[in-house]
């Protein structure tokens, strides 16, 4: 599965700034639901239609309709899963622009400025491999042991059978869910040519795929900046999940693929 270490790295950074009650929910009570939520559409790697629909669906309608349902059920597991999902959305909507820029303009090596054009999958895998090196042994072991308990699986299945299937306009069936919610084997690729996937050399890149905004953030600077955005996104979603306050549509302007 591509991007799992990257998602895990950001989720851990974001968890540390969450309010105590929310942090307890996603760290102690239902960490498995939270981390599967952070993976977002990636868990449907074996069901491309569902993955594509999730990546291109209007994010505001997805979160508003799903959160409204969870507000009514009051399920803690579903709350944790959706809080993870919004963390993953925050990361991917910005990181996708980073990835596409280097896909279109080439990736330099750490030794020189010569650029090599790589596929999207090679860049995603390269980033993931470098991010894996940033994780501690404890974090890596936690990730390798990650598995949903049966009761949490049932709660997440209900989410996909009801509001998410309705929002996508197609039924997310039992086979797709079984493949998505199984225990995954997480492996990163290798970076033998020592490409600068984390932009340590701080090359300028387009921070929105169809905009004119530039950034020279490295990967670590980008994810650090995204923590404050993720904190605000989480706060808005918590208000929807716990108190029924509607989400602000303007907060979900960007698609998970980095387009406005």
PDB file of C-alpha atoms in Angstrom:
ATOM      1  CA  UNK A   1       0.000   0.000   0.000  1.00  0.00           C
ATOM      2  CA  UNK A   2       1.502   3.328  -1.102  1.00  0.00           C
ATOM      3  CA  UNK A   3       1.817   6.215   1.345  1.00  0.00           C
ATOM      4  CA  UNK A   4       1.149   4.347   4.576  1.00  0.00           C
ATOM      5  CA  UNK A   5       4.283   5.555   6.396  1.00  0.00           C
ATOM      6  CA  UNK A   6       3.647   9.104   5.221  1.00  0.00           C
ATOM      7  CA  UNK A   7       0.076   8.980   6.508  1.00  0.00           C
ATOM      8  CA  UNK A   8       1.149   7.437   9.809  1.00  0.00           C
ATOM      9  CA  UNK A   9       3.880  10.062  10.282  1.00  0.00           C
ATOM     10  CA  UNK A  10       1.447  12.947   9.816  1.00  0.00           C
ATOM     11  CA  UNK A  11      -1.270  11.346  11.943  1.00  0.00           C
ATOM     12  CA  UNK A  12       1.146  11.038  14.859  1.00  0.00           C
ATOM     13  CA  UNK A  13       2.194  14.686  14.543  1.00  0.00           C
ATOM     14  CA  UNK A  14      -1.426  15.844  14.459  1.00  0.00           C
ATOM     15  CA  UNK A  15      -2.525  13.687  17.411  1.00  0.00           C
ATOM     16  CA  UNK A  16      -0.103  15.489  19.697  1.00  0.00           C
ATOM     17  CA  UNK A  17      -1.915  18.844  19.366  1.00  0.00           C
ATOM     18  CA  UNK A  18      -5.494  17.579  19.705  1.00  0.00           C
ATOM     19  CA  UNK A  19      -7.616  18.429  22.787  1.00  0.00           C
ATOM     20  CA  UNK A  20      -7.272  15.826  25.582  1.00  0.00           C
ATOM     21  CA  UNK A  21     -10.685  14.203  25.082  1.00  0.00           C
ATOM     22  CA  UNK A  22     -10.208  13.917  21.302  1.00  0.00           C
ATOM     23  CA  UNK A  23      -6.646  12.667  21.734  1.00  0.00           C
ATOM     24  CA  UNK A  24      -7.873   9.973  24.121  1.00  0.00           C
ATOM     25  CA  UNK A  25     -10.518   8.904  21.584  1.00  0.00           C
ATOM     26  CA  UNK A  26      -8.050   8.494  18.714  1.00  0.00           C
ATOM     27  CA  UNK A  27      -5.009   7.384  20.737  1.00  0.00           C
ATOM     28  CA  UNK A  28      -6.337   5.163  23.528  1.00  0.00           C
ATOM     29  CA  UNK A  29      -9.930   4.148  22.794  1.00  0.00           C
ATOM     30  CA  UNK A  30      -9.974   3.594  19.005  1.00  0.00           C
ATOM     31  CA  UNK A  31      -6.467   4.103  17.566  1.00  0.00           C
ATOM     32  CA  UNK A  32      -7.074   1.339  15.019  1.00  0.00           C
ATOM     33  CA  UNK A  33     -10.129   3.132  13.591  1.00  0.00           C
ATOM     34  CA  UNK A  34      -8.218   6.430  13.522  1.00  0.00           C
ATOM     35  CA  UNK A  35      -5.237   5.086  11.591  1.00  0.00           C
ATOM     36  CA  UNK A  36      -7.387   3.208   9.092  1.00  0.00           C
ATOM     37  CA  UNK A  37      -9.278   6.464   8.601  1.00  0.00           C
ATOM     38  CA  UNK A  38      -6.028   8.327   7.914  1.00  0.00           C
ATOM     39  CA  UNK A  39      -5.349   5.905   5.049  1.00  0.00           C
ATOM     40  CA  UNK A  40      -8.522   7.148   3.357  1.00  0.00           C
ATOM     41  CA  UNK A  41      -9.164   5.764  -0.116  1.00  0.00           C
ATOM     42  CA  UNK A  42      -5.826   3.880  -0.123  1.00  0.00           C
ATOM     43  CA  UNK A  43      -7.429   0.897   1.636  1.00  0.00           C
ATOM     44  CA  UNK A  44      -9.423   0.294  -1.560  1.00  0.00           C
ATOM     45  CA  UNK A  45      -6.315  -0.416  -3.643  1.00  0.00           C
ATOM     46  CA  UNK A  46      -7.932  -3.673  -4.813  1.00  0.00           C
ATOM     47  CA  UNK A  47     -11.188  -1.923  -5.790  1.00  0.00           C
ATOM     48  CA  UNK A  48     -10.173   0.874  -8.147  1.00  0.00           C
ATOM     49  CA  UNK A  49     -13.698   2.157  -8.820  1.00  0.00           C
ATOM     50  CA  UNK A  50     -14.358   2.897  -5.141  1.00  0.00           C
ATOM     51  CA  UNK A  51     -10.888   4.397  -4.695  1.00  0.00           C
ATOM     52  CA  UNK A  52     -11.355   6.718  -7.674  1.00  0.00           C
ATOM     53  CA  UNK A  53     -14.814   7.836  -6.546  1.00  0.00           C
ATOM     54  CA  UNK A  54     -13.541   8.632  -3.055  1.00  0.00           C
ATOM     55  CA  UNK A  55     -10.644  10.658  -4.477  1.00  0.00           C
ATOM     56  CA  UNK A  56     -12.803  12.758  -6.805  1.00  0.00           C
ATOM     57  CA  UNK A  57     -16.017  13.157  -4.815  1.00  0.00           C
ATOM     58  CA  UNK A  58     -16.811  16.639  -3.511  1.00  0.00           C
ATOM     59  CA  UNK A  59     -15.069  16.552  -0.101  1.00  0.00           C
ATOM     60  CA  UNK A  60     -17.544  18.881   1.599  1.00  0.00           C
ATOM     61  CA  UNK A  61     -20.586  16.745   0.776  1.00  0.00           C
ATOM     62  CA  UNK A  62     -18.659  13.602   1.750  1.00  0.00           C
ATOM     63  CA  UNK A  63     -17.713  14.878   5.198  1.00  0.00           C
ATOM     64  CA  UNK A  64     -20.952  16.732   5.905  1.00  0.00           C
ATOM     65  CA  UNK A  65     -23.210  13.791   5.057  1.00  0.00           C
ATOM     66  CA  UNK A  66     -21.014  11.200   6.759  1.00  0.00           C
ATOM     67  CA  UNK A  67     -20.527  13.316   9.886  1.00  0.00           C
ATOM     68  CA  UNK A  68     -24.277  13.976  10.091  1.00  0.00           C
ATOM     69  CA  UNK A  69     -24.846  10.224  10.143  1.00  0.00           C
ATOM     70  CA  UNK A  70     -22.182   9.686  12.843  1.00  0.00           C
ATOM     71  CA  UNK A  71     -23.667  12.494  14.944  1.00  0.00           C
ATOM     72  CA  UNK A  72     -26.936  10.550  14.929  1.00  0.00           C
ATOM     73  CA  UNK A  73     -25.355   7.163  15.743  1.00  0.00           C
ATOM     74  CA  UNK A  74     -22.980   8.527  18.391  1.00  0.00           C
ATOM     75  CA  UNK A  75     -20.547   5.708  17.588  1.00  0.00           C
ATOM     76  CA  UNK A  76     -17.106   6.383  19.089  1.00  0.00           C
ATOM     77  CA  UNK A  77     -15.421   4.054  16.578  1.00  0.00           C
ATOM     78  CA  UNK A  78     -17.045   5.889  13.672  1.00  0.00           C
ATOM     79  CA  UNK A  79     -16.043   9.233  15.193  1.00  0.00           C
ATOM     80  CA  UNK A  80     -12.421   8.107  15.450  1.00  0.00           C
ATOM     81  CA  UNK A  81     -12.440   6.749  11.894  1.00  0.00           C
ATOM     82  CA  UNK A  82     -13.810   9.980  10.452  1.00  0.00           C
ATOM     83  CA  UNK A  83     -11.347  12.084  12.472  1.00  0.00           C
ATOM     84  CA  UNK A  84      -8.583   9.997  10.932  1.00  0.00           C
ATOM     85  CA  UNK A  85     -10.128  10.448   7.499  1.00  0.00           C
ATOM     86  CA  UNK A  86     -10.087  14.248   7.784  1.00  0.00           C
ATOM     87  CA  UNK A  87      -6.431  14.083   8.876  1.00  0.00           C
ATOM     88  CA  UNK A  88      -5.636  12.048   5.769  1.00  0.00           C
ATOM     89  CA  UNK A  89      -7.625  14.469   3.615  1.00  0.00           C
ATOM     90  CA  UNK A  90      -5.685  17.427   5.043  1.00  0.00           C
ATOM     91  CA  UNK A  91      -2.388  15.739   4.208  1.00  0.00           C
ATOM     92  CA  UNK A  92      -3.273  14.386   0.761  1.00  0.00           C
ATOM     93  CA  UNK A  93      -4.966  17.523  -0.561  1.00  0.00           C
ATOM     94  CA  UNK A  94      -1.675  19.409  -0.071  1.00  0.00           C
ATOM     95  CA  UNK A  95       0.856  16.631  -0.615  1.00  0.00           C
ATOM     96  CA  UNK A  96      -0.732  15.729  -3.973  1.00  0.00           C
ATOM     97  CA  UNK A  97       0.307  19.127  -5.359  1.00  0.00           C
ATOM     98  CA  UNK A  98       3.865  18.506  -4.108  1.00  0.00           C
ATOM     99  CA  UNK A  99       3.959  15.072  -5.747  1.00  0.00           C
ATOM    100  CA  UNK A 100       2.506  16.259  -9.069  1.00  0.00           C
ATOM    101  CA  UNK A 101       4.933  19.154  -9.297  1.00  0.00           C
ATOM    102  CA  UNK A 102       7.964  16.876  -9.064  1.00  0.00           C
ATOM    103  CA  UNK A 103       6.279  14.399 -11.393  1.00  0.00           C
ATOM    104  CA  UNK A 104       5.922  17.110 -14.044  1.00  0.00           C
ATOM    105  CA  UNK A 105       9.268  18.833 -13.413  1.00  0.00           C
ATOM    106  CA  UNK A 106      11.593  16.044 -12.348  1.00  0.00           C
ATOM    107  CA  UNK A 107      13.256  14.997  -9.103  1.00  0.00           C
ATOM    108  CA  UNK A 108      16.861  15.970  -8.380  1.00  0.00           C
ATOM    109  CA  UNK A 109      19.347  13.803  -6.544  1.00  0.00           C
ATOM    110  CA  UNK A 110      21.020  14.725  -3.269  1.00  0.00           C
ATOM    111  CA  UNK A 111      24.406  14.918  -5.046  1.00  0.00           C
ATOM    112  CA  UNK A 112      23.607  17.308  -7.899  1.00  0.00           C
ATOM    113  CA  UNK A 113      20.824  19.281  -9.577  1.00  0.00           C
ATOM    114  CA  UNK A 114      20.305  16.912 -12.495  1.00  0.00           C
ATOM    115  CA  UNK A 115      16.612  16.038 -12.704  1.00  0.00           C
ATOM    116  CA  UNK A 116      15.107  12.635 -13.399  1.00  0.00           C
ATOM    117  CA  UNK A 117      11.508  12.162 -14.472  1.00  0.00           C
ATOM    118  CA  UNK A 118       9.807   9.462 -12.446  1.00  0.00           C
ATOM    119  CA  UNK A 119       6.280   8.065 -12.392  1.00  0.00           C
ATOM    120  CA  UNK A 120       3.753   9.169  -9.795  1.00  0.00           C
ATOM    121  CA  UNK A 121       3.983   5.762  -8.145  1.00  0.00           C
ATOM    122  CA  UNK A 122       7.782   5.960  -7.982  1.00  0.00           C
ATOM    123  CA  UNK A 123       7.619   9.381  -6.326  1.00  0.00           C
ATOM    124  CA  UNK A 124       4.959   8.285  -3.828  1.00  0.00           C
ATOM    125  CA  UNK A 125       6.972   5.185  -2.984  1.00  0.00           C
ATOM    126  CA  UNK A 126      10.171   7.212  -2.729  1.00  0.00           C
ATOM    127  CA  UNK A 127       8.617   9.676  -0.301  1.00  0.00           C
ATOM    128  CA  UNK A 128       7.206   6.817   1.744  1.00  0.00           C
ATOM    129  CA  UNK A 129      10.580   5.095   1.934  1.00  0.00           C
ATOM    130  CA  UNK A 130      12.274   8.268   3.175  1.00  0.00           C
ATOM    131  CA  UNK A 131       9.505   8.981   5.698  1.00  0.00           C
ATOM    132  CA  UNK A 132       9.819   5.454   7.070  1.00  0.00           C
ATOM    133  CA  UNK A 133      13.335   6.425   8.200  1.00  0.00           C
ATOM    134  CA  UNK A 134      11.821   9.252  10.279  1.00  0.00           C
ATOM    135  CA  UNK A 135       9.693   6.842  12.339  1.00  0.00           C
ATOM    136  CA  UNK A 136      10.925   5.354  15.597  1.00  0.00           C
ATOM    137  CA  UNK A 137      11.172   1.604  16.160  1.00  0.00           C
ATOM    138  CA  UNK A 138       8.133   1.816  18.454  1.00  0.00           C
ATOM    139  CA  UNK A 139       6.106   3.615  15.778  1.00  0.00           C
ATOM    140  CA  UNK A 140       7.113   1.077  13.137  1.00  0.00           C
ATOM    141  CA  UNK A 141       6.142  -1.821  15.398  1.00  0.00           C
ATOM    142  CA  UNK A 142       2.810  -0.173  16.172  1.00  0.00           C
ATOM    143  CA  UNK A 143       2.111   0.142  12.471  1.00  0.00           C
ATOM    144  CA  UNK A 144       3.084  -3.446  11.714  1.00  0.00           C
ATOM    145  CA  UNK A 145       0.701  -4.662  14.443  1.00  0.00           C
ATOM    146  CA  UNK A 146      -2.170  -2.482  13.241  1.00  0.00           C
ATOM    147  CA  UNK A 147      -5.365  -4.467  12.844  1.00  0.00           C
ATOM    148  CA  UNK A 148      -9.028  -3.586  13.244  1.00  0.00           C
ATOM    149  CA  UNK A 149     -10.904  -5.452  15.959  1.00  0.00           C
ATOM    150  CA  UNK A 150     -14.132  -7.148  14.776  1.00  0.00           C
ATOM    151  CA  UNK A 151     -16.476  -4.668  16.504  1.00  0.00           C
ATOM    152  CA  UNK A 152     -14.702  -1.709  14.879  1.00  0.00           C
ATOM    153  CA  UNK A 153     -14.913  -3.433  11.494  1.00  0.00           C
ATOM    154  CA  UNK A 154     -18.683  -3.679  11.931  1.00  0.00           C
ATOM    155  CA  UNK A 155     -18.953   0.025  12.792  1.00  0.00           C
ATOM    156  CA  UNK A 156     -16.887   1.092   9.768  1.00  0.00           C
ATOM    157  CA  UNK A 157     -18.834  -1.249   7.501  1.00  0.00           C
ATOM    158  CA  UNK A 158     -22.016   0.521   8.586  1.00  0.00           C
ATOM    159  CA  UNK A 159     -20.478   3.835   7.539  1.00  0.00           C
ATOM    160  CA  UNK A 160     -19.757   2.542   4.046  1.00  0.00           C
ATOM    161  CA  UNK A 161     -23.066   0.724   3.659  1.00  0.00           C
ATOM    162  CA  UNK A 162     -25.108   3.804   4.588  1.00  0.00           C
ATOM    163  CA  UNK A 163     -23.929   7.408   4.192  1.00  0.00           C
ATOM    164  CA  UNK A 164     -20.782   6.770   2.135  1.00  0.00           C
ATOM    165  CA  UNK A 165     -22.462   4.483  -0.419  1.00  0.00           C
ATOM    166  CA  UNK A 166     -25.291   7.006  -0.739  1.00  0.00           C
ATOM    167  CA  UNK A 167     -22.834   9.855  -1.162  1.00  0.00           C
ATOM    168  CA  UNK A 168     -20.806   8.022  -3.825  1.00  0.00           C
ATOM    169  CA  UNK A 169     -23.899   6.872  -5.689  1.00  0.00           C
ATOM    170  CA  UNK A 170     -22.697   3.246  -5.737  1.00  0.00           C
ATOM    171  CA  UNK A 171     -22.914   0.471  -3.198  1.00  0.00           C
ATOM    172  CA  UNK A 172     -19.660  -0.344  -1.421  1.00  0.00           C
ATOM    173  CA  UNK A 173     -20.289  -4.071  -1.248  1.00  0.00           C
ATOM    174  CA  UNK A 174     -19.141  -6.707   1.254  1.00  0.00           C
ATOM    175  CA  UNK A 175     -16.279  -8.014  -0.911  1.00  0.00           C
ATOM    176  CA  UNK A 176     -14.791  -4.532  -1.364  1.00  0.00           C
ATOM    177  CA  UNK A 177     -15.119  -3.877   2.361  1.00  0.00           C
ATOM    178  CA  UNK A 178     -13.557  -7.207   3.294  1.00  0.00           C
ATOM    179  CA  UNK A 179     -10.520  -6.442   1.123  1.00  0.00           C
ATOM    180  CA  UNK A 180     -10.282  -2.871   2.406  1.00  0.00           C
ATOM    181  CA  UNK A 181     -10.599  -3.607   6.125  1.00  0.00           C
ATOM    182  CA  UNK A 182      -8.334  -6.662   6.272  1.00  0.00           C
ATOM    183  CA  UNK A 183      -4.926  -6.538   7.951  1.00  0.00           C
ATOM    184  CA  UNK A 184      -2.587  -4.946   5.424  1.00  0.00           C
ATOM    185  CA  UNK A 185       1.102  -5.677   4.947  1.00  0.00           C
ATOM    186  CA  UNK A 186       2.940  -2.375   4.992  1.00  0.00           C
ATOM    187  CA  UNK A 187       6.171  -2.164   3.031  1.00  0.00           C
ATOM    188  CA  UNK A 188       8.130   0.749   1.610  1.00  0.00           C
ATOM    189  CA  UNK A 189      10.268   0.638  -1.526  1.00  0.00           C
ATOM    190  CA  UNK A 190      13.929   1.629  -1.701  1.00  0.00           C
ATOM    191  CA  UNK A 191      15.612   4.861  -2.850  1.00  0.00           C
ATOM    192  CA  UNK A 192      18.866   3.484  -4.323  1.00  0.00           C
ATOM    193  CA  UNK A 193      19.727   6.596  -6.355  1.00  0.00           C
ATOM    194  CA  UNK A 194      19.312   8.911  -3.376  1.00  0.00           C
ATOM    195  CA  UNK A 195      16.722  11.212  -4.908  1.00  0.00           C
ATOM    196  CA  UNK A 196      15.685  14.299  -2.948  1.00  0.00           C
ATOM    197  CA  UNK A 197      12.116  13.096  -2.410  1.00  0.00           C
ATOM    198  CA  UNK A 198      11.721  15.160   0.781  1.00  0.00           C
ATOM    199  CA  UNK A 199      12.906  18.355  -0.943  1.00  0.00           C
ATOM    200  CA  UNK A 200      15.728  18.906   1.527  1.00  0.00           C
ATOM    201  CA  UNK A 201      17.331  21.153  -1.108  1.00  0.00           C
ATOM    202  CA  UNK A 202      14.192  23.329  -1.004  1.00  0.00           C
ATOM    203  CA  UNK A 203      13.282  23.608  -4.680  1.00  0.00           C
ATOM    204  CA  UNK A 204      10.286  25.824  -5.318  1.00  0.00           C
ATOM    205  CA  UNK A 205       7.049  23.997  -6.187  1.00  0.00           C
ATOM    206  CA  UNK A 206       3.353  24.768  -6.889  1.00  0.00           C
ATOM    207  CA  UNK A 207       1.360  24.415  -3.675  1.00  0.00           C
ATOM    208  CA  UNK A 208      -1.941  24.079  -5.582  1.00  0.00           C
ATOM    209  CA  UNK A 209      -2.106  22.121  -8.820  1.00  0.00           C
ATOM    210  CA  UNK A 210      -4.267  24.632 -10.712  1.00  0.00           C
ATOM    211  CA  UNK A 211      -3.105  27.793  -8.912  1.00  0.00           C
ATOM    212  CA  UNK A 212      -0.154  30.149  -8.942  1.00  0.00           C
ATOM    213  CA  UNK A 213       0.962  29.812  -5.335  1.00  0.00           C
ATOM    214  CA  UNK A 214       4.587  28.813  -4.822  1.00  0.00           C
ATOM    215  CA  UNK A 215       6.314  27.159  -1.868  1.00  0.00           C
ATOM    216  CA  UNK A 216       9.832  25.979  -1.164  1.00  0.00           C
ATOM    217  CA  UNK A 217       8.839  23.900   1.858  1.00  0.00           C
ATOM    218  CA  UNK A 218      10.638  20.652   2.414  1.00  0.00           C
ATOM    219  CA  UNK A 219       8.427  17.663   3.235  1.00  0.00           C
ATOM    220  CA  UNK A 220       9.025  18.093   6.956  1.00  0.00           C
ATOM    221  CA  UNK A 221       8.262  21.819   6.793  1.00  0.00           C
ATOM    222  CA  UNK A 222       5.108  21.103   4.815  1.00  0.00           C
ATOM    223  CA  UNK A 223       3.771  18.521   7.257  1.00  0.00           C
ATOM    224  CA  UNK A 224       4.606  20.767  10.220  1.00  0.00           C
ATOM    225  CA  UNK A 225       2.634  23.616   8.618  1.00  0.00           C
ATOM    226  CA  UNK A 226      -0.230  21.231   7.887  1.00  0.00           C
ATOM    227  CA  UNK A 227      -0.570  20.312  11.557  1.00  0.00           C
ATOM    228  CA  UNK A 228      -2.151  23.706  12.312  1.00  0.00           C
ATOM    229  CA  UNK A 229      -4.514  23.293   9.344  1.00  0.00           C
ATOM    230  CA  UNK A 230      -5.335  19.756  10.471  1.00  0.00           C
ATOM    231  CA  UNK A 231      -6.014  21.050  13.966  1.00  0.00           C
ATOM    232  CA  UNK A 232      -8.609  23.511  12.612  1.00  0.00           C
ATOM    233  CA  UNK A 233     -10.151  20.876  10.338  1.00  0.00           C
ATOM    234  CA  UNK A 234     -10.407  18.491  13.284  1.00  0.00           C
ATOM    235  CA  UNK A 235     -12.022  21.161  15.446  1.00  0.00           C
ATOM    236  CA  UNK A 236     -14.691  21.819  12.820  1.00  0.00           C
ATOM    237  CA  UNK A 237     -15.361  18.117  12.377  1.00  0.00           C
ATOM    238  CA  UNK A 238     -15.568  17.580  16.155  1.00  0.00           C
ATOM    239  CA  UNK A 239     -18.216  20.304  16.367  1.00  0.00           C
ATOM    240  CA  UNK A 240     -20.181  18.430  13.677  1.00  0.00           C
ATOM    241  CA  UNK A 241     -19.713  15.004  15.253  1.00  0.00           C
ATOM    242  CA  UNK A 242     -20.356  15.946  18.881  1.00  0.00           C
ATOM    243  CA  UNK A 243     -22.713  18.948  18.703  1.00  0.00           C
ATOM    244  CA  UNK A 244     -24.313  18.796  15.252  1.00  0.00           C
ATOM    245  CA  UNK A 245     -22.837  22.115  14.066  1.00  0.00           C
ATOM    246  CA  UNK A 246     -22.710  22.070  10.223  1.00  0.00           C
ATOM    247  CA  UNK A 247     -19.294  22.109   8.585  1.00  0.00           C
ATOM    248  CA  UNK A 248     -17.996  25.171   6.740  1.00  0.00           C
ATOM    249  CA  UNK A 249     -17.974  24.421   3.015  1.00  0.00           C
ATOM    250  CA  UNK A 250     -15.057  26.779   2.387  1.00  0.00           C
ATOM    251  CA  UNK A 251     -12.795  24.529   4.476  1.00  0.00           C
ATOM    252  CA  UNK A 252     -13.153  21.744   1.905  1.00  0.00           C
ATOM    253  CA  UNK A 253     -12.381  23.589  -1.317  1.00  0.00           C
ATOM    254  CA  UNK A 254      -9.473  21.342  -2.305  1.00  0.00           C
ATOM    255  CA  UNK A 255      -9.968  17.824  -3.585  1.00  0.00           C
ATOM    256  CA  UNK A 256      -7.826  14.986  -2.183  1.00  0.00           C
ATOM    257  CA  UNK A 257      -5.823  15.232  -5.441  1.00  0.00           C
ATOM    258  CA  UNK A 258      -4.764  18.835  -4.777  1.00  0.00           C
ATOM    259  CA  UNK A 259      -7.181  20.704  -7.072  1.00  0.00           C
ATOM    260  CA  UNK A 260      -9.407  23.637  -6.113  1.00  0.00           C
TER     261      UNK A 260
END
